[in-house]
Coordinates of C-alpha atoms and ligand atoms in Angstrom, one line a residue:
X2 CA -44.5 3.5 -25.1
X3 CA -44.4 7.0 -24.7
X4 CA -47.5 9.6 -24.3
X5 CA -46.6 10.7 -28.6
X6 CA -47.0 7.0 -29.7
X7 CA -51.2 7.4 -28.7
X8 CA -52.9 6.9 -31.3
X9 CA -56.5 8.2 -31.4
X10 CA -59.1 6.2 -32.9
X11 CA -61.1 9.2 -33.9
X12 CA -60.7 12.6 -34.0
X13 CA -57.4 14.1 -33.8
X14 CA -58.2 17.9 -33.4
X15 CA -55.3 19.4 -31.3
X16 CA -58.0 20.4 -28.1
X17 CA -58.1 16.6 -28.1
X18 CA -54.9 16.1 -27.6
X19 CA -53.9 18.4 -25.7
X20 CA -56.5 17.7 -23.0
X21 CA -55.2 13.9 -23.6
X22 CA -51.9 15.0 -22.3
X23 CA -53.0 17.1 -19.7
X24 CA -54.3 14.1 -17.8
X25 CA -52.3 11.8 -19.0
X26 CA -50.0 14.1 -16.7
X27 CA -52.4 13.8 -13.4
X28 CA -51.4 11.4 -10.8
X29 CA -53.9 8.8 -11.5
X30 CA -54.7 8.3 -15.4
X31 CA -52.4 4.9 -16.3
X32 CA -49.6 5.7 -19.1
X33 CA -50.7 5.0 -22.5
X34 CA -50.3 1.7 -23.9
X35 CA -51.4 0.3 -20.7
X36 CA -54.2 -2.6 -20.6
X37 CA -56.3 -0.2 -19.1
X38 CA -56.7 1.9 -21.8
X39 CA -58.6 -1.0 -22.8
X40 CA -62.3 -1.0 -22.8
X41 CA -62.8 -4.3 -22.3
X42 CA -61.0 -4.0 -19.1
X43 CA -63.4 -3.5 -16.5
X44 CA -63.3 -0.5 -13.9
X45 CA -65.9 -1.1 -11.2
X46 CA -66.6 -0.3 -7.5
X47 CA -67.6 -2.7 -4.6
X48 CA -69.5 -2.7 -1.9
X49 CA -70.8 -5.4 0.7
X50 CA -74.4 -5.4 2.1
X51 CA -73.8 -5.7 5.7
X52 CA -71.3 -2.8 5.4
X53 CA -73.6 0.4 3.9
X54 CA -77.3 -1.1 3.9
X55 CA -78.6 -0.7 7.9
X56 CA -82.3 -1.0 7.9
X57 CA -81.1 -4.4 9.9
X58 CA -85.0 -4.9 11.2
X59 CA -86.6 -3.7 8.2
X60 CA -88.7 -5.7 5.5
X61 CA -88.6 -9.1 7.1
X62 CA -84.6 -9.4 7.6
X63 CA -83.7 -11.6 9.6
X64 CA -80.7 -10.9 12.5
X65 CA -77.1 -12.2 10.6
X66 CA -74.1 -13.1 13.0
X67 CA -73.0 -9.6 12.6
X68 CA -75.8 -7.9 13.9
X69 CA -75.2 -10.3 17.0
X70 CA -71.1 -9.9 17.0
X71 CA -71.5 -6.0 16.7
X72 CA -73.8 -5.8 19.4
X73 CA -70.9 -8.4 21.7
X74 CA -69.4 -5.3 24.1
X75 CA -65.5 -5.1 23.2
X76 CA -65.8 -7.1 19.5
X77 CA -65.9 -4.1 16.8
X78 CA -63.7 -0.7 17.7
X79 CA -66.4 2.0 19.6
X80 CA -69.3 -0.3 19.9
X81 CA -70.1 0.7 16.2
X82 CA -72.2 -1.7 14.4
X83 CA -74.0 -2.0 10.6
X84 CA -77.6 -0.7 12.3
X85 CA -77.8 2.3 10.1
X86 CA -73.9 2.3 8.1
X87 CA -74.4 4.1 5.4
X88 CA -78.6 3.8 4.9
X89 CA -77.7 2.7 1.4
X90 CA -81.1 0.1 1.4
X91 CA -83.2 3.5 2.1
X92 CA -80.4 6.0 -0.2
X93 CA -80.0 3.2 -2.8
X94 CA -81.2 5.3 -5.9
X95 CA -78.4 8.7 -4.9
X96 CA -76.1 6.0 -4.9
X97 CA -76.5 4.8 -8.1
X98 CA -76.6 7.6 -9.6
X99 CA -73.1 8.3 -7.8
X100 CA -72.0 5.3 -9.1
X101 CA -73.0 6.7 -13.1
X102 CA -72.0 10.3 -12.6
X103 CA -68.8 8.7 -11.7
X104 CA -68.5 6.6 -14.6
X105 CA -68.1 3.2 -13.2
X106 CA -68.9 0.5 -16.1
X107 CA -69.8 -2.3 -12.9
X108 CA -71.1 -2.5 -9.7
X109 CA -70.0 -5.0 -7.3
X110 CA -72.4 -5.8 -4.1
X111 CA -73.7 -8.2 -2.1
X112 CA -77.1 -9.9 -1.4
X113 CA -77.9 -10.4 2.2
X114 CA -79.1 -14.1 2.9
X115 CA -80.9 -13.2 5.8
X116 CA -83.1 -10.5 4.1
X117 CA -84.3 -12.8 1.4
X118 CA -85.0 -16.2 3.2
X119 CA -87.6 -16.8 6.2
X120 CA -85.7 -19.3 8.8
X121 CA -88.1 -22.2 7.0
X122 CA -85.6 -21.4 3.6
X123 CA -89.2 -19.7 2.0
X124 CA -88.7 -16.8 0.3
X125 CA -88.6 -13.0 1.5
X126 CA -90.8 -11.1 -1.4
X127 CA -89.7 -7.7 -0.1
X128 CA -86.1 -8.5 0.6
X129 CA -85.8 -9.7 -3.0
X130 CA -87.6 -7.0 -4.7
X131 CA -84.9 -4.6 -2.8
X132 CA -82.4 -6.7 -4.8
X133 CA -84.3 -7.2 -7.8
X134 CA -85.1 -3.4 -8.1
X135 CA -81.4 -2.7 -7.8
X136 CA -80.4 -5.0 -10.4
X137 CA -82.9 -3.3 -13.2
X138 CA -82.0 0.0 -11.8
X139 CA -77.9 -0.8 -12.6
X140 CA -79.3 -2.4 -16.1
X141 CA -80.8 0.8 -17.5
X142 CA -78.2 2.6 -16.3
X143 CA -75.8 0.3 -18.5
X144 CA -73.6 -1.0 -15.9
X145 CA -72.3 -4.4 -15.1
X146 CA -73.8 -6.1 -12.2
X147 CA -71.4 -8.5 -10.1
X148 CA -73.4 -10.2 -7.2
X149 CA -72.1 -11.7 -4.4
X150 CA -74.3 -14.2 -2.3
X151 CA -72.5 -14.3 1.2
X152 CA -70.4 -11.4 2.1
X153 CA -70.0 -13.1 5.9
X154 CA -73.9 -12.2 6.9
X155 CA -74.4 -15.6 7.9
X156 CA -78.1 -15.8 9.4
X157 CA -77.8 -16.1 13.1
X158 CA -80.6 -18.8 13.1
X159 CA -77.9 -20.9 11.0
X160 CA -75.2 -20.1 13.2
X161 CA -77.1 -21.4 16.0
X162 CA -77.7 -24.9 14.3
X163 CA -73.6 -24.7 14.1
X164 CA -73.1 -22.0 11.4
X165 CA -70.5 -23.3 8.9
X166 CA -69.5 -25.8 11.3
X167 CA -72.6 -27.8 10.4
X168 CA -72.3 -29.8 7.1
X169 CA -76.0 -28.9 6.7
X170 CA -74.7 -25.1 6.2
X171 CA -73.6 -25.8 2.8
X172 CA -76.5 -27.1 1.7
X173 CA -78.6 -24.5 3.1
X174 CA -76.3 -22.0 1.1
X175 CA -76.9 -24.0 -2.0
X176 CA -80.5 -23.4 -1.3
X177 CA -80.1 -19.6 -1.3
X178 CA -78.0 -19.5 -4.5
X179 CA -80.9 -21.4 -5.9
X180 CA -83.6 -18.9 -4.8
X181 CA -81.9 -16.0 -6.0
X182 CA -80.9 -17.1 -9.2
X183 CA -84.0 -18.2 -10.2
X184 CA -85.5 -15.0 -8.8
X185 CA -82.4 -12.6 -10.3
X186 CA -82.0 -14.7 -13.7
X187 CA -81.3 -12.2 -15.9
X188 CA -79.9 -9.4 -14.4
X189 CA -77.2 -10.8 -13.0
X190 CA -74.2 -10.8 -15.4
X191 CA -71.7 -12.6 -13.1
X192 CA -72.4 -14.2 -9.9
X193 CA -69.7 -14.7 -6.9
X194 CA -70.5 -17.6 -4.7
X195 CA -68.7 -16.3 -1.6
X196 CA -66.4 -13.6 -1.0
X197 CA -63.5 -14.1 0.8
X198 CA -64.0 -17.9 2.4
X199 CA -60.2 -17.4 4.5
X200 CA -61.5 -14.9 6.5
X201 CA -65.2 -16.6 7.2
X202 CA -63.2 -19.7 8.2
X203 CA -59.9 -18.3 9.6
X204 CA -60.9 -14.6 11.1
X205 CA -64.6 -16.6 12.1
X206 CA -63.9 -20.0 13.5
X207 CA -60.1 -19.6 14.0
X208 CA -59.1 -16.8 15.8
X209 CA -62.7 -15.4 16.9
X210 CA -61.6 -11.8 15.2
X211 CA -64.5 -11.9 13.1
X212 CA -67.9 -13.1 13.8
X213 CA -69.2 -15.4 15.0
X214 CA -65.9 -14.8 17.0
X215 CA -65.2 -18.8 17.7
X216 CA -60.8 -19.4 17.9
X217 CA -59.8 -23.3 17.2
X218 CA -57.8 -24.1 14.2
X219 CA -59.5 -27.4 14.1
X220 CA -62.5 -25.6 13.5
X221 CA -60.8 -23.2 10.9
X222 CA -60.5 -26.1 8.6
X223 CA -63.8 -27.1 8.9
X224 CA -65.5 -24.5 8.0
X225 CA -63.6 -23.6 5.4
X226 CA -64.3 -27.3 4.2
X227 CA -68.1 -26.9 4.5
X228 CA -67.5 -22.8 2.5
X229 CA -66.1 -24.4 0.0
X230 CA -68.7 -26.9 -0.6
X231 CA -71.2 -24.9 -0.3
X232 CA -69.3 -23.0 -3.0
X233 CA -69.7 -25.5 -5.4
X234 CA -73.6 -26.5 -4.5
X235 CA -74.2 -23.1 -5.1
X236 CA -72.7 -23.0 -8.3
X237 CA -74.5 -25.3 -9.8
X238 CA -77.7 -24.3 -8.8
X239 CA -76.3 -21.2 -10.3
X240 CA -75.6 -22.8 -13.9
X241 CA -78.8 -24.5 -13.9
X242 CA -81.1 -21.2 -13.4
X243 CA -79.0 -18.8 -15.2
X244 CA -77.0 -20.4 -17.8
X245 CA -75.8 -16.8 -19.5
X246 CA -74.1 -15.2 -16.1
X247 CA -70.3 -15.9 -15.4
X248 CA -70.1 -17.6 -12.1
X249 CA -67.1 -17.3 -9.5
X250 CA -65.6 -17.1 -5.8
X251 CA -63.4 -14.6 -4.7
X252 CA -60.5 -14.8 -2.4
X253 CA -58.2 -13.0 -0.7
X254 CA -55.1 -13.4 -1.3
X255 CA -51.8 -12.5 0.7
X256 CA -48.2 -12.2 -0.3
X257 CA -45.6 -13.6 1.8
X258 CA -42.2 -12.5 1.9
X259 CA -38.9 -14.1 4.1
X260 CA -37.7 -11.8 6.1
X261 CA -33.8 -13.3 5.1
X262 CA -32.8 -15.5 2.2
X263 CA -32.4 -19.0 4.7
X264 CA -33.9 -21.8 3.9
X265 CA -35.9 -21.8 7.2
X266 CA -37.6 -17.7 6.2
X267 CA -38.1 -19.4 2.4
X268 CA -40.0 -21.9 3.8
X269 CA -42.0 -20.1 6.5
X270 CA -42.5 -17.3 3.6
X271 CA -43.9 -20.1 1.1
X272 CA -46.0 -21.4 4.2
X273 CA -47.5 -18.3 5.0
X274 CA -48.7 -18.4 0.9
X275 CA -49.5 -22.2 1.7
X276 CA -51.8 -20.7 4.6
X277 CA -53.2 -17.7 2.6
X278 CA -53.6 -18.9 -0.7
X279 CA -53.6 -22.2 -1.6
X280 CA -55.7 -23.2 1.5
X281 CA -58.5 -22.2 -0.9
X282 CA -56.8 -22.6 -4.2
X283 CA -55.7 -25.8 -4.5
X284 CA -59.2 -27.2 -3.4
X285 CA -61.0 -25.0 -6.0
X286 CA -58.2 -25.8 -8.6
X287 CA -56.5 -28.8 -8.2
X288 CA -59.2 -30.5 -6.6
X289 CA -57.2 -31.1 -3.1
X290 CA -55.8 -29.1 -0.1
X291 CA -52.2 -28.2 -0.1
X292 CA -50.3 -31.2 2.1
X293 CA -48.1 -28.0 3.7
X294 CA -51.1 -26.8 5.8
X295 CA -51.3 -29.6 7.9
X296 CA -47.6 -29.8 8.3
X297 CA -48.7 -26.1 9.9
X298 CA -51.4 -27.3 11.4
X299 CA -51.2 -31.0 12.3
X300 CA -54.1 -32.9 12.8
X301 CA -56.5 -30.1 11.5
X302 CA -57.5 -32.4 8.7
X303 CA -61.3 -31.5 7.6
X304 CA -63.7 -34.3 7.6
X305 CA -64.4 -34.7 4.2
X306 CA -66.6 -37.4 2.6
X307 CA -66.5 -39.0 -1.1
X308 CA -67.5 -36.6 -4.2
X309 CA -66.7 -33.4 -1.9
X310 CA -63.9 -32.5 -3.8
X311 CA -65.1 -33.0 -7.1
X312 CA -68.0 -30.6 -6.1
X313 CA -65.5 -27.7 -5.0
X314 CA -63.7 -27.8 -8.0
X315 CA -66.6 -28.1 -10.4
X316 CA -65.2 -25.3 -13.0
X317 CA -65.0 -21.5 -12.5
X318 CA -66.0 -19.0 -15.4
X319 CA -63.7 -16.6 -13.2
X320 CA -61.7 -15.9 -10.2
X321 CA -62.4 -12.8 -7.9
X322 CA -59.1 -12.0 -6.4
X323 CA -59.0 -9.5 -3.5
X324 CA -55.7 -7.9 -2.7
X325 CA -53.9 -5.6 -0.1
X326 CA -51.2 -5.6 1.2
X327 CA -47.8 -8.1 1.9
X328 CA -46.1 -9.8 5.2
X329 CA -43.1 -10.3 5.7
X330 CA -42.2 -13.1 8.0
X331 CA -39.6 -15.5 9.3
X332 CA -39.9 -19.1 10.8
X333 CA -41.1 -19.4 14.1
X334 CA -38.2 -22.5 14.8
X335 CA -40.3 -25.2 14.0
X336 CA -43.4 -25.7 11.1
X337 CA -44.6 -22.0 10.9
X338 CA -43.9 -18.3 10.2
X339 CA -43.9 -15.4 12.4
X340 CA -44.7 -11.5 11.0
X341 CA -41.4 -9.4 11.2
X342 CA -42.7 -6.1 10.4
X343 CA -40.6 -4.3 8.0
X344 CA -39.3 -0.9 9.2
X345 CA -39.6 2.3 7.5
X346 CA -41.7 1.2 4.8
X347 CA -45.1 2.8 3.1
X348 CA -48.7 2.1 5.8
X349 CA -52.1 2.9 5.8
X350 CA -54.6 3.3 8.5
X351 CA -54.9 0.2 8.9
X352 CA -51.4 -0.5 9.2
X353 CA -50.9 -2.8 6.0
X354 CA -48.0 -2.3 4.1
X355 CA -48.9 -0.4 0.8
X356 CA -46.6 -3.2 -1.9
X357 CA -48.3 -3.1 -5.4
X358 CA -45.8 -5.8 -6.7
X359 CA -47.2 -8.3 -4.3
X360 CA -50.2 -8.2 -6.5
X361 CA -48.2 -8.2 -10.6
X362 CA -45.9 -11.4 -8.5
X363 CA -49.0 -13.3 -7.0
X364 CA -51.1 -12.5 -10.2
X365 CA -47.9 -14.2 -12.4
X366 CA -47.6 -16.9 -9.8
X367 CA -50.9 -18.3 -9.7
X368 CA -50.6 -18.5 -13.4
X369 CA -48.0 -20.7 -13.4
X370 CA -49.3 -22.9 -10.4
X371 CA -52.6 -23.2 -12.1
X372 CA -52.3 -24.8 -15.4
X373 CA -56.2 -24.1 -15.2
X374 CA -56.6 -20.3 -13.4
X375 CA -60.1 -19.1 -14.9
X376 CA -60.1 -15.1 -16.6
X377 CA -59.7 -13.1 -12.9
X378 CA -61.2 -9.9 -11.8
X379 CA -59.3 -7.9 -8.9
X380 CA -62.8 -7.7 -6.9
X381 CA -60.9 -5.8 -4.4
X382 CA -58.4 -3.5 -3.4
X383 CA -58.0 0.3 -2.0
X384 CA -57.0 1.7 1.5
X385 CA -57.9 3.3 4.2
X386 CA -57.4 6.8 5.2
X387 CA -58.0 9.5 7.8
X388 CA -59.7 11.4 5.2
X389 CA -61.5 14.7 6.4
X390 CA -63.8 17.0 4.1
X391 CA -62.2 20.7 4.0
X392 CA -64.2 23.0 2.0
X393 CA -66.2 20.5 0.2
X394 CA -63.2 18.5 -0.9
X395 CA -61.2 15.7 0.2
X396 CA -57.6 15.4 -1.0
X397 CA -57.0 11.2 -0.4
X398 CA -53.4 11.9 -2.1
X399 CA -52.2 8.7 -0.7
X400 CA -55.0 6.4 -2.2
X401 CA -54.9 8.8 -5.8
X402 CA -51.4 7.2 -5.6
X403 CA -52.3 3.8 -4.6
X404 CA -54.5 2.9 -7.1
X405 CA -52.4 4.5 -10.0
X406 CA -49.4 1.7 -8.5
X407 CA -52.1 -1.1 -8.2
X408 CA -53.6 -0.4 -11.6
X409 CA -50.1 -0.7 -12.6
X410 CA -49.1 -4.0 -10.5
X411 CA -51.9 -5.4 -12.5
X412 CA -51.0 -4.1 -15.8
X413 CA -47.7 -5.4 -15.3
X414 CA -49.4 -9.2 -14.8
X415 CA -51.6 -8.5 -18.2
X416 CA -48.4 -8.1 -19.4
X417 CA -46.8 -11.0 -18.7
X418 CA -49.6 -13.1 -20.1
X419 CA -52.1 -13.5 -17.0
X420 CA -55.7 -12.5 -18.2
X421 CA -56.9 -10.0 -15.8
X422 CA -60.5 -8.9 -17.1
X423 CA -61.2 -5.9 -14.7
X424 CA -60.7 -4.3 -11.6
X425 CA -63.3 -2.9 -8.9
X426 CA -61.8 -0.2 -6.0
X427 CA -62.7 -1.4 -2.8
X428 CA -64.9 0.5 -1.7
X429 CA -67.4 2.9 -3.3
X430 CA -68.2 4.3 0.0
X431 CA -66.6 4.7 3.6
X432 CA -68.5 1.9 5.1
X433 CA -68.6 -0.3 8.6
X434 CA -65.1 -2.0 8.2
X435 CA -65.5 -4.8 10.3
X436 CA -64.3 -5.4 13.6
X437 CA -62.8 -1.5 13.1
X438 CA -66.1 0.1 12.9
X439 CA -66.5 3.2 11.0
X440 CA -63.3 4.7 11.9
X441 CA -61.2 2.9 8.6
X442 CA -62.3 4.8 5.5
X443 CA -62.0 2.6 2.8
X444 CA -64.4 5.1 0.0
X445 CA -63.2 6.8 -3.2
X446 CA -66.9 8.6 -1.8
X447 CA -66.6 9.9 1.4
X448 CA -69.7 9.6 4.0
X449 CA -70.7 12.2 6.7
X450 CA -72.2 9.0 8.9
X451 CA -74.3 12.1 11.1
X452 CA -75.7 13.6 8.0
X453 CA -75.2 10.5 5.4
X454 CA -73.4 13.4 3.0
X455 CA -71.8 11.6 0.8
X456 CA -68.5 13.7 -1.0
X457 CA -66.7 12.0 -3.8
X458 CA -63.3 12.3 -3.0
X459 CA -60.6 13.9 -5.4
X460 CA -59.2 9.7 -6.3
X461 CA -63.1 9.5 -7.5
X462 CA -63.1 12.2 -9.4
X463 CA -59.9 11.3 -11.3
X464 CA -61.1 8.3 -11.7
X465 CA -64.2 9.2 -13.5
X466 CA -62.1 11.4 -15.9
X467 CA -60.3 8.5 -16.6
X468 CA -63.5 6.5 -17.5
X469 CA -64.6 9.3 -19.6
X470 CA -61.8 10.0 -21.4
X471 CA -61.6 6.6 -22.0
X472 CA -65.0 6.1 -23.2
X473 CA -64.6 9.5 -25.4
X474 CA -61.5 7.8 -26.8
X475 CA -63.5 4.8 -28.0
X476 CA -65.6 7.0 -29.7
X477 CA -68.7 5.2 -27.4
Ligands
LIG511 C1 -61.9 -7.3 2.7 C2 -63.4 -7.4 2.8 C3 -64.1 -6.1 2.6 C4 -63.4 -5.0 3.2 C5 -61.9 -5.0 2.9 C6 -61.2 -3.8 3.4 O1 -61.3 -8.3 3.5 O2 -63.9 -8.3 1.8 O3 -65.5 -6.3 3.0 O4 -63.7 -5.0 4.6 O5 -61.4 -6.1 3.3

């Protein structure tokens, strides 16, 4: 469809239109007759508590296997940790507003476990009124709250009874899930049990990258086991206290590519998905992990007792997919895959390779593997930059043409029949990215982390336009 074939709900005057075109022309507003016109498709911004909150010793919270892995010499790039980050649980209120004079329609965060529960499992009052205050804050303000219960801040006093190692883990969780949503019933309009379960187990059991920085496969597989079940604990405890919400996971998911059309790069290619994707999938849909891991991994079977697997894949009102970026690999000679870096092609800071049809292909893919694939939200994706403010502005060019290509990837999968609801830029703000500090910034808002400035960068500030030339559009 071309720009002319628009047709405008309401008013027609020719200042209308011609403002239509002119951003119709920038380089982030979608062509017309995009899904995303649509508003019913959701445009949101995420966040993760460990990653802008700080106060880590304020109100009752508890240390979280962060807070213990940050302060580990040599485990996070410069010794940075999530101590202060961005202040957001003392700047919360400036934020939100952000989040409105931006125009996002939801907000995606993340409750931290240890700020709401004492080590006995009894309840936190002031943790949860942070939360709770939040919540009704977001409310008025019309937006669409999307809550995540673990974002990988793990209690410490858990991880040193095992962490998700320990069966008892998952029940503890389901505990937590309980406790909030009878405490946040209401407010809540769509829950996510755990975000991102492949990097808790793999990145923090696996290969010790992420805390609480243990590395045996064996151990991958169990806790991704225990996740998992905790997962579905949690989500009934969810359905019981708060029937209205939508309740989820989110995963990350990674596109594998051979790095030459033999059957051995196929393979390791479709393994490397195997490893990525259906690790978690299949459980959650089908009911059953994916025979090809353990031909990776032999012997790394979980221990897994009767009516486990009916728990994990009790059903899902949606799926939270997080995407961003593609490997391509070729077989290491035997069961596996090894990354062949592709040369000359698109990076961001953090390395990954920037491939928006890794997302449309995956999206179309896991539609026709799962006969049963719930509505899904993209809970995540954006990049990381080098971005600098220079009088007052920062131009992110590369991320104003990211998203536009990612927004598109997933148009591209509406398409094609898979229903993709919405779609929430990771992140609102520059945050503490991980094990690489404060160094990757991930914001559409950029954060001055000596004064806590924030600056919406110039991909915010199209985005907003978007939103309200979208809204104007619907005449809402
Ligand atoms: C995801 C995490 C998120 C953020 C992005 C860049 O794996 O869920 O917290 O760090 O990567």
């Amino acid at each position: 469809m071309t720009q002319d074939t628009v047709t405008l709900p309401h008013a027609t005057a020719d200042a209308e239109v011609a403002e239509f075109a002119a951003i119709a022309d920038d380089p982030f507003t979608p062509p017309a007759g995009s899904a995303l016109w649509r508003r019913d498709f959701l445009l949101g911004a995420a966040t993760a508590s460990y990653q802008i909150e700080g106060a880590v010793n304020e109100d009752g919270r508890l240390p979280s296997i962060w807070d213990t892995f940050s302060a580990t010499p040599g485990k996070v790039l410069a010794g940075d940790t999530g101590a202060v980050a961005c202040d957001h649980y003392h700047r919360w209120e400036a934020d939100l507003d952000l989040l409105t004079r931006l125009n996002f329609e939801a907000y995606r965060f993340s409750i931290a476990w240890p700020r709401v529960m004492d080590e006995a499992g009894r309840p936190n009052a002031k943790g949860i009124a942070f939360y709770k205050r939040l919540l009704e804050r977001l409310k008025e303000k019309g937006i669409r709250t999307f809550a995540t219960l673990y974002h990988w801040d793990l209690p410490q006093h858990l991880e040193d009874r095992g962490g998700w190692l320990n069966r008892d883990t998952a029940f503890r969780f389901a505990d937590y899930a309980d406790l909030m949503s009878r405490e946040l019933s209401g407010l809540v309009d769509a829950w996510m049990t755990l975000n991102e379960p492949w990097c808790s187990a793999y990145l923090g059991y696996g290969n010790g990258h992420h805390a609480p920085g243990l590395a045996n496969g064996r151990y991958a597989t169990q806790a991704m086991h225990h996740l998992l079940l905790g997962h579905g604990l949690a989500t009934s405890a969810l359905r019981a206290n708060d029937p209205a919400s939508a309740k989820g996971i989110v995963a990350n998911v990674g596109r594998g590519t051979p790095d030459s059309p033999s059957e051995a790069d196929v393979r390791a290619a479709r393994r490397f998905e195997v490893q990525h994707n259906a690790w978690i999938l299949d459980p959650l849909l089908k009911g059953e992990y994916p025979e090809e891991l353990f031909a990776l991994w032999p012997g790394a079977e979980p221990l897994v007792l009767e009516g486990d697997m009916q728990t994990i894949a009790a059903p899902l009102d949606f799926l939270g997919i997080n995407y961003y970026f593609r490997t391509n690999v070729k077989s290491d000679g035997a069961n596996g895959f090894i990354e062949v870096p592709l040369e000359g092609v698109e990076r961001t800071q953090m390395g990954w390779e920037v491939h928006p049809d890794g997302l449309r292909d995956l999206l179309i893919g896991f539609s026709r593997t799962y006969e049963n694939l719930p509505p899904v939200y993209i809970t995540e994706n954006g990049m990381a930059s080098d971005d600098r403010v220079r009088d007052g502005q920062v131009d992110d060019a590369q991320r104003i043409a990211f998203l536009k290509r990612h927004l598109a990837a997933v148009d591209a999968a509406i398409a094609a029949g898979v229903d993709v609801r919405g779609y929430f830029v990771w992140s609102l703000l520059d945050n503490f990215e991980w094990a690489f500090g404060y160094e990757r910034r991930f914001g559409v808002v950029h954060v001055d982390y000596d004064t806590q400035v924030r600056t919406p960068k110039r991909s915010a500030e199209l985005i907003a336009r978007f939103l309200a030339r979208r809204r104007a559009l619907d005449g809402a």
